[in-house]
PDB file of C-alpha atoms in Angstrom:
ATOM      1  CA  MET A 271      16.307   6.472 -43.863  1.00 49.00           C
ATOM      2  CA  LEU A 272      14.729   3.053 -43.331  1.00 51.00           C
ATOM      3  CA  LYS A 273      16.935   2.508 -40.288  1.00 50.00           C
ATOM      4  CA  PHE A 274      15.769   5.847 -38.842  1.00 40.00           C
ATOM      5  CA  LEU A 275      12.096   4.970 -39.448  1.00 38.00           C
ATOM      6  CA  LYS A 276      12.508   1.612 -37.685  1.00 44.00           C
ATOM      7  CA  LEU A 277      14.185   3.325 -34.746  1.00 43.00           C
ATOM      8  CA  PHE A 278      11.470   6.001 -34.602  1.00 43.00           C
ATOM      9  CA  PHE A 279       8.676   3.390 -34.801  1.00 44.00           C
ATOM     10  CA  ASN A 280      10.233   1.321 -32.003  1.00 46.00           C
ATOM     11  CA  ALA A 281      10.644   4.409 -29.816  1.00 45.00           C
ATOM     12  CA  CYS A 282       6.975   5.351 -30.328  1.00 46.00           C
ATOM     13  CA  LEU A 283       5.897   1.797 -29.573  1.00 41.00           C
ATOM     14  CA  LEU A 284       7.986   1.763 -26.395  1.00 42.00           C
ATOM     15  CA  LEU A 285       6.542   5.088 -25.233  1.00 43.00           C
ATOM     16  CA  THR A 286       2.996   3.899 -25.917  1.00 40.00           C
ATOM     17  CA  PHE A 287       3.560   0.628 -24.067  1.00 39.00           C
ATOM     18  CA  THR A 288       5.224   2.362 -21.111  1.00 38.00           C
ATOM     19  CA  SER A 289       2.413   4.883 -20.707  1.00 38.00           C
ATOM     20  CA  ALA A 290      -0.177   2.110 -20.944  1.00 39.00           C
ATOM     21  CA  ILE A 291       1.321   0.124 -18.075  1.00 42.00           C
ATOM     22  CA  SER A 292       2.124   3.065 -15.846  1.00 49.00           C
ATOM     23  CA  SER A 293      -1.204   4.871 -15.734  1.00 59.00           C
ATOM     24  CA  GLU A 294      -1.233   6.603 -12.398  1.00 83.00           C
ATOM     25  CA  GLY A 295      -4.050   6.881  -9.930  1.00 95.00           C
ATOM     26  CA  PRO A 296      -4.604   9.408  -7.161  1.00 97.00           C
ATOM     27  CA  VAL A 297      -1.820  10.028  -4.647  1.00 98.00           C
ATOM     28  CA  LEU A 298      -2.620   9.644  -0.962  1.00 99.00           C
ATOM     29  CA  HIS A 299      -0.705  11.711   1.577  1.00 99.00           C
ATOM     30  CA  MET A 300      -0.269   9.770   4.796  1.00 99.00           C
ATOM     31  CA  VAL A 301       0.874  12.100   7.551  1.00 99.00           C
ATOM     32  CA  LEU A 302       2.694  10.307  10.352  1.00 98.00           C
ATOM     33  CA  GLU A 303       4.178  11.802  13.487  1.00 94.00           C
ATOM     34  CA  LYS A 304       7.576  11.577  11.785  1.00 93.00           C
ATOM     35  CA  GLY A 305       6.685  13.031   8.377  1.00 97.00           C
ATOM     36  CA  VAL A 306       4.645  12.654   5.197  1.00 98.00           C
ATOM     37  CA  VAL A 307       4.485   9.482   3.103  1.00 99.00           C
ATOM     38  CA  LYS A 308       3.048   9.691  -0.422  1.00 99.00           C
ATOM     39  CA  ILE A 309       1.322   6.613  -1.827  1.00 99.00           C
ATOM     40  CA  GLN A 310       0.638   6.277  -5.555  1.00 99.00           C
ATOM     41  CA  THR A 311      -2.555   4.229  -5.929  1.00 99.00           C
ATOM     42  CA  PHE A 312      -3.143   1.569  -8.604  1.00 99.00           C
ATOM     43  CA  PRO A 313      -6.853   1.851  -9.526  1.00 98.00           C
ATOM     44  CA  GLU A 314      -6.246  -0.104 -12.738  1.00 98.00           C
ATOM     45  CA  LYS A 315      -4.950  -3.061 -10.679  1.00 98.00           C
ATOM     46  CA  ALA A 316      -7.321  -2.920  -7.691  1.00 99.00           C
ATOM     47  CA  PRO A 317     -10.230  -0.549  -8.462  1.00 98.00           C
ATOM     48  CA  LYS A 318     -12.570  -1.579  -5.632  1.00 98.00           C
ATOM     49  CA  THR A 319      -9.783  -1.569  -3.071  1.00 99.00           C
ATOM     50  CA  VAL A 320      -8.486   1.866  -4.095  1.00 99.00           C
ATOM     51  CA  LYS A 321     -12.043   3.219  -4.069  1.00 98.00           C
ATOM     52  CA  ARG A 322     -12.622   1.868  -0.544  1.00 98.00           C
ATOM     53  CA  ILE A 323      -9.286   3.164   0.811  1.00 98.00           C
ATOM     54  CA  ILE A 324     -10.096   6.615  -0.587  1.00 98.00           C
ATOM     55  CA  GLU A 325     -13.607   6.477   0.942  1.00 98.00           C
ATOM     56  CA  LEU A 326     -12.166   5.572   4.353  1.00 99.00           C
ATOM     57  CA  SER A 327      -9.550   8.314   4.033  1.00 98.00           C
ATOM     58  CA  LYS A 328     -12.151  10.958   3.167  1.00 98.00           C
ATOM     59  CA  THR A 329     -14.203  10.089   6.270  1.00 98.00           C
ATOM     60  CA  GLY A 330     -11.145  10.352   8.525  1.00 98.00           C
ATOM     61  CA  PHE A 331     -11.292   6.650   9.396  1.00 99.00           C
ATOM     62  CA  TYR A 332      -7.494   6.310   9.545  1.00 99.00           C
ATOM     63  CA  ASP A 333      -6.909   9.473  11.577  1.00 99.00           C
ATOM     64  CA  GLY A 334      -5.210   8.570  14.856  1.00 98.00           C
ATOM     65  CA  LEU A 335      -4.829   4.860  14.067  1.00 98.00           C
ATOM     66  CA  THR A 336      -1.440   3.187  14.440  1.00 98.00           C
ATOM     67  CA  PHE A 337       1.034   0.822  12.874  1.00 98.00           C
ATOM     68  CA  HIS A 338       0.282  -2.018  15.274  1.00 97.00           C
ATOM     69  CA  ARG A 339       2.409  -4.753  13.686  1.00 97.00           C
ATOM     70  CA  VAL A 340       5.938  -4.116  12.439  1.00 98.00           C
ATOM     71  CA  ILE A 341       8.402  -6.827  11.420  1.00 97.00           C
ATOM     72  CA  SER A 342      11.884  -5.647  10.435  1.00 95.00           C
ATOM     73  CA  GLY A 343      12.771  -6.563   6.850  1.00 96.00           C
ATOM     74  CA  PHE A 344       9.194  -7.647   6.162  1.00 98.00           C
ATOM     75  CA  MET A 345       6.436  -5.069   6.605  1.00 98.00           C
ATOM     76  CA  ALA A 346       4.660  -2.414   8.692  1.00 98.00           C
ATOM     77  CA  GLN A 347       0.914  -2.987   9.171  1.00 98.00           C
ATOM     78  CA  GLY A 348      -1.690  -0.421  10.199  1.00 98.00           C
ATOM     79  CA  GLY A 349      -5.304   0.601   9.749  1.00 98.00           C
ATOM     80  CA  ASP A 350      -6.910  -1.260  12.661  1.00 98.00           C
ATOM     81  CA  PRO A 351      -9.188   0.804  14.950  1.00 98.00           C
ATOM     82  CA  ASN A 352      -8.598  -1.761  17.731  1.00 97.00           C
ATOM     83  CA  GLY A 353      -4.834  -1.375  17.382  1.00 96.00           C
ATOM     84  CA  ASN A 354      -4.135  -5.101  17.641  1.00 96.00           C
ATOM     85  CA  GLY A 355      -4.971  -6.642  14.255  1.00 96.00           C
ATOM     86  CA  THR A 356      -8.550  -7.645  15.063  1.00 96.00           C
ATOM     87  CA  GLY A 357     -10.529  -4.630  13.866  1.00 98.00           C
ATOM     88  CA  GLY A 358     -11.703  -2.965  10.712  1.00 98.00           C
ATOM     89  CA  SER A 359     -14.321  -0.664   9.250  1.00 98.00           C
ATOM     90  CA  GLY A 360     -16.942  -3.413   9.147  1.00 97.00           C
ATOM     91  CA  LYS A 361     -17.028  -3.752   5.362  1.00 98.00           C
ATOM     92  CA  ASN A 362     -14.903  -6.424   3.698  1.00 98.00           C
ATOM     93  CA  ILE A 363     -13.392  -5.869   0.267  1.00 98.00           C
ATOM     94  CA  ILE A 364     -13.476  -8.632  -2.349  1.00 98.00           C
ATOM     95  CA  ALA A 365      -9.923  -9.752  -3.195  1.00 98.00           C
ATOM     96  CA  GLU A 366      -8.361  -8.159  -6.264  1.00 99.00           C
ATOM     97  CA  PHE A 367      -5.175 -10.207  -6.532  1.00 98.00           C
ATOM     98  CA  ASN A 368      -3.090  -8.870  -9.394  1.00 98.00           C
ATOM     99  CA  ASP A 369       0.324  -9.005 -11.051  1.00 98.00           C
ATOM    100  CA  VAL A 370       1.955  -6.302  -8.902  1.00 99.00           C
ATOM    101  CA  LYS A 371       5.097  -7.715  -7.305  1.00 99.00           C
ATOM    102  CA  HIS A 372       5.411  -7.254  -3.544  1.00 99.00           C
ATOM    103  CA  GLU A 373       8.636  -5.267  -3.604  1.00 99.00           C
ATOM    104  CA  ARG A 374       9.977  -2.539  -1.351  1.00 99.00           C
ATOM    105  CA  GLY A 375       7.351   0.179  -0.888  1.00 99.00           C
ATOM    106  CA  ILE A 376       4.347  -1.778  -2.182  1.00 99.00           C
ATOM    107  CA  VAL A 377       1.154  -1.196  -0.186  1.00 99.00           C
ATOM    108  CA  SER A 378      -1.178  -4.173   0.073  1.00 99.00           C
ATOM    109  CA  MET A 379      -4.259  -5.229   2.007  1.00 99.00           C
ATOM    110  CA  ALA A 380      -3.905  -7.303   5.158  1.00 99.00           C
ATOM    111  CA  ARG A 381      -6.437 -10.098   5.549  1.00 98.00           C
ATOM    112  CA  ALA A 382      -7.295 -13.266   7.461  1.00 97.00           C
ATOM    113  CA  ASN A 383      -7.259 -16.726   5.828  1.00 96.00           C
ATOM    114  CA  ASP A 384     -10.356 -15.894   3.766  1.00 98.00           C
ATOM    115  CA  PRO A 385      -9.124 -14.141   0.596  1.00 97.00           C
ATOM    116  CA  ASP A 386     -12.147 -11.809   0.742  1.00 98.00           C
ATOM    117  CA  SER A 387     -11.600 -10.758   4.374  1.00 98.00           C
ATOM    118  CA  ALA A 388      -9.566  -7.577   3.750  1.00 98.00           C
ATOM    119  CA  ASP A 389     -11.200  -4.520   5.302  1.00 98.00           C
ATOM    120  CA  SER A 390      -9.223  -1.447   6.367  1.00 99.00           C
ATOM    121  CA  GLN A 391      -5.858  -2.867   7.414  1.00 99.00           C
ATOM    122  CA  PHE A 392      -2.937  -2.513   5.029  1.00 99.00           C
ATOM    123  CA  PHE A 393       0.776  -3.185   5.065  1.00 99.00           C
ATOM    124  CA  ILE A 394       3.826  -1.618   3.457  1.00 99.00           C
ATOM    125  CA  CYS A 395       6.641  -3.935   2.352  1.00 99.00           C
ATOM    126  CA  TYR A 396      10.176  -3.193   3.540  1.00 98.00           C
ATOM    127  CA  ASP A 397      11.683  -5.548   0.976  1.00 98.00           C
ATOM    128  CA  SER A 398      10.758  -7.943  -1.843  1.00 98.00           C
ATOM    129  CA  HIS A 399       8.485 -10.821  -0.767  1.00 98.00           C
ATOM    130  CA  PRO A 400       7.469 -12.966  -3.771  1.00 98.00           C
ATOM    131  CA  PHE A 401       5.455 -15.375  -1.594  1.00 98.00           C
ATOM    132  CA  LEU A 402       2.876 -12.566  -1.199  1.00 98.00           C
ATOM    133  CA  ASP A 403       2.483 -12.093  -4.970  1.00 98.00           C
ATOM    134  CA  GLY A 404      -0.971 -13.114  -6.178  1.00 98.00           C
ATOM    135  CA  ASN A 405      -2.124 -13.805  -2.610  1.00 98.00           C
ATOM    136  CA  TYR A 406      -2.710 -10.265  -1.328  1.00 99.00           C
ATOM    137  CA  THR A 407      -4.281  -7.257  -3.023  1.00 99.00           C
ATOM    138  CA  ALA A 408      -1.522  -4.786  -3.879  1.00 99.00           C
ATOM    139  CA  TRP A 409      -3.104  -1.365  -4.382  1.00 99.00           C
ATOM    140  CA  GLY A 410      -0.311   1.208  -4.200  1.00 99.00           C
ATOM    141  CA  LYS A 411       3.342   2.105  -3.821  1.00 99.00           C
ATOM    142  CA  VAL A 412       5.193   4.527  -1.589  1.00 99.00           C
ATOM    143  CA  ILE A 413       6.647   7.110  -3.978  1.00 99.00           C
ATOM    144  CA  GLU A 414       7.965   9.464  -1.318  1.00 99.00           C
ATOM    145  CA  GLY A 415       8.784   8.992   2.357  1.00 98.00           C
ATOM    146  CA  MET A 416       9.899   5.364   2.471  1.00 99.00           C
ATOM    147  CA  ASN A 417      12.694   6.578   4.755  1.00 98.00           C
ATOM    148  CA  ILE A 418       9.952   7.522   7.236  1.00 98.00           C
ATOM    149  CA  ILE A 419       8.426   4.036   7.020  1.00 98.00           C
ATOM    150  CA  ASP A 420      11.917   2.607   7.598  1.00 97.00           C
ATOM    151  CA  ARG A 421      12.055   4.467  10.923  1.00 96.00           C
ATOM    152  CA  ILE A 422       8.885   2.888  12.341  1.00 95.00           C
ATOM    153  CA  PRO A 423      10.113   0.879  15.352  1.00 92.00           C
ATOM    154  CA  GLU A 424       9.943  -2.897  15.108  1.00 90.00           C
ATOM    155  CA  GLY A 425       7.295  -4.608  17.204  1.00 90.00           C
ATOM    156  CA  LYS A 426       8.724  -6.555  20.142  1.00 88.00           C
ATOM    157  CA  GLY A 427       5.596  -8.621  20.834  1.00 89.00           C
ATOM    158  CA  GLN A 428       4.509 -11.913  19.338  1.00 87.00           C
ATOM    159  CA  ASN A 429       4.415 -11.829  15.524  1.00 87.00           C
ATOM    160  CA  GLY A 430       5.663  -8.228  15.424  1.00 90.00           C
ATOM    161  CA  GLN A 431       2.989  -6.717  17.681  1.00 90.00           C
ATOM    162  CA  VAL A 432       3.914  -3.208  18.807  1.00 90.00           C
ATOM    163  CA  LEU A 433       3.483  -3.274  22.566  1.00 87.00           C
ATOM    164  CA  SER A 434       4.100   0.369  23.437  1.00 90.00           C
ATOM    165  CA  ASN A 435       4.271   3.746  21.709  1.00 92.00           C
ATOM    166  CA  PRO A 436       3.073   2.674  18.243  1.00 95.00           C
ATOM    167  CA  THR A 437       3.638   5.085  15.369  1.00 97.00           C
ATOM    168  CA  LYS A 438       0.435   7.036  14.737  1.00 97.00           C
ATOM    169  CA  ILE A 439      -1.206   7.905  11.457  1.00 98.00           C
ATOM    170  CA  VAL A 440      -2.194  11.552  11.852  1.00 98.00           C
ATOM    171  CA  THR A 441      -4.232  11.583   8.621  1.00 98.00           C
ATOM    172  CA  ILE A 442      -4.496   9.976   5.211  1.00 98.00           C
ATOM    173  CA  ARG A 443      -5.918  12.267   2.534  1.00 98.00           C
ATOM    174  CA  LEU A 444      -5.998  12.765  -1.216  1.00 93.00           C
ATOM    175  CA  LYS A 445      -3.940  15.754  -2.303  1.00 83.00           C
TER     176      LYS A 445
END
């Protein structure tokens, strides 16, 4: 009986711990020309960033923007109204570096050298990149449609710039 109680207690503890670390935020549906990508947000890890991304999505900010920088095996970057990595919404987001590992499917904020310079641009990791951990604000994870992200053509320009026919974001919305 004691053995059973220990096993039961450990199982309850494990379930409690697992639910505490996996609290889920809203899911964003990013519609691309090639299909729908679902992004699970992490408001407990990056509350201000998630709030701002949702605000921009609700206003239609991302509608029609492109993935302007794509580096095979590294990441696909989008969210720039200028389409070349120089633009944003005009409102920077304070860095919320966290313990989320930059693994395949993680969505994180792009930024300049200033840690607090993230605005509207984000990137999706194609693979694990530990050098990004703790240096960029990870705010979500692709939970469906990573195969669509995998099909975004690699940029042929300098530093992965997409020179022609960039993949368009039709919309990003909460569902």
